[in-house]
C-alpha positions as semicolon CSV with decimal commas, in nm:
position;residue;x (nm);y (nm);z (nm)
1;X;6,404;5,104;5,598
2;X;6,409;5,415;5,365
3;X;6,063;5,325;5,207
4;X;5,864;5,168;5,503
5;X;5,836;5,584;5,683
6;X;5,569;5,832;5,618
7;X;5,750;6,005;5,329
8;X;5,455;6,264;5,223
9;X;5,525;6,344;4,854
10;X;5,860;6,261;4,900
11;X;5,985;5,994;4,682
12;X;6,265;5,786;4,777
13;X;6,411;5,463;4,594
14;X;6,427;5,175;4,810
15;X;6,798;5,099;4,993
16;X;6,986;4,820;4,970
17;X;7,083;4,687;5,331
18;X;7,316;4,340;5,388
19;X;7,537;4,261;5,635
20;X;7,835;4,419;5,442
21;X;7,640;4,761;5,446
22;X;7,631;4,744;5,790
23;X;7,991;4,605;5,897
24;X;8,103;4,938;5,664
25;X;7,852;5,144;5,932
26;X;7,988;4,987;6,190
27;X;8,373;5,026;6,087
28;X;8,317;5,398;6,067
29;X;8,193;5,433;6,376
30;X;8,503;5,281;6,511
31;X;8,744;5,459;6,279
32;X;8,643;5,783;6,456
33;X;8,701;5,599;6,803
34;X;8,324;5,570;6,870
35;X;8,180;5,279;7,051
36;X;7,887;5,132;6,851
37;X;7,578;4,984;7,022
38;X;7,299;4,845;6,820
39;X;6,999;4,646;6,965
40;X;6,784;4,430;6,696
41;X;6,479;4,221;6,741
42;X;6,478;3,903;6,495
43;X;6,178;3,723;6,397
44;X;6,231;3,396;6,521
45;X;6,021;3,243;6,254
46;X;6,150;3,391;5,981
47;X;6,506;3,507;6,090
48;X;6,476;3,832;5,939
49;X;6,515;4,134;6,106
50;X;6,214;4,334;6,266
51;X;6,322;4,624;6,420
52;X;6,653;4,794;6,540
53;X;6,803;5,079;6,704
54;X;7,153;5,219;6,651
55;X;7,330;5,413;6,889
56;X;7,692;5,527;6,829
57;X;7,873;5,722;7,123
58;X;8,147;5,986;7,090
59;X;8,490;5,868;7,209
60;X;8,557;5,984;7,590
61;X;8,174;6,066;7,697
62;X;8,005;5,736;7,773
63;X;7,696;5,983;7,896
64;X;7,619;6,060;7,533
65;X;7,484;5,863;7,244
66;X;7,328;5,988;6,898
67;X;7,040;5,794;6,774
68;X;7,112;5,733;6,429
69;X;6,855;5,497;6,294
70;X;6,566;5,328;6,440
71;X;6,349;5,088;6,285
72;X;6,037;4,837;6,347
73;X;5,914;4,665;5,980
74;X;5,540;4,758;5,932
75;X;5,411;4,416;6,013
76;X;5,549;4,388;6,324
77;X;5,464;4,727;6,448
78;X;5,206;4,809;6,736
79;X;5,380;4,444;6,922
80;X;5,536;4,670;7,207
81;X;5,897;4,549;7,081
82;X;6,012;4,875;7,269
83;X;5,985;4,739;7,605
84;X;6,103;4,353;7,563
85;X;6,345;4,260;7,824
86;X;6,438;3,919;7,688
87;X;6,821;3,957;7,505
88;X;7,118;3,832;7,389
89;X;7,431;3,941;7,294
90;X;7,577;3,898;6,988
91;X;7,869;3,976;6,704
């Protein structure tokens, strides 16, 4: 994710993300009483992760939400993952 954006001349060194990285994320969210959505698109060939949104809300304003990250992997790009309907709820 932090070398797959237009960065210019900005150089960047590449981030290490694994599920503990984002259970941490996801911890802090809830440690300042904010509800943490995140919706993901999985390659169902390859398992791995092709694009994902995360979306924490504020505790006591369910009409708000901050876009923190969003992501699509440069192969899968330009596959209107935006729009797909299709989903299922997970941990």
């Amino acid at each position: 994710m932090s070398t797959d954006v237009p960065l210019g001349t900005l150089q960047m060194e590449e981030e290490s993300w694994d599920p503990s990285r984002l259970r941490d994320m996801v911890e802090q969210a809830l440690a300042r009483r904010r509800t943490f959505l995140e919706a993901a698109v999985e390659d169902v060939k390859t398992g791995a992760r092709s694009a994902s949104n995360d979306l924490p809300v504020p505790p006591g304003d369910a009409g708000i939400a901050y876009q923190l990250d969003t992501f699509v992997a440069a192969d899968h790009r330009g596959h209107r993952l935006g729009p797909l309907r299709r989903c299922r709820a997970g941990a």
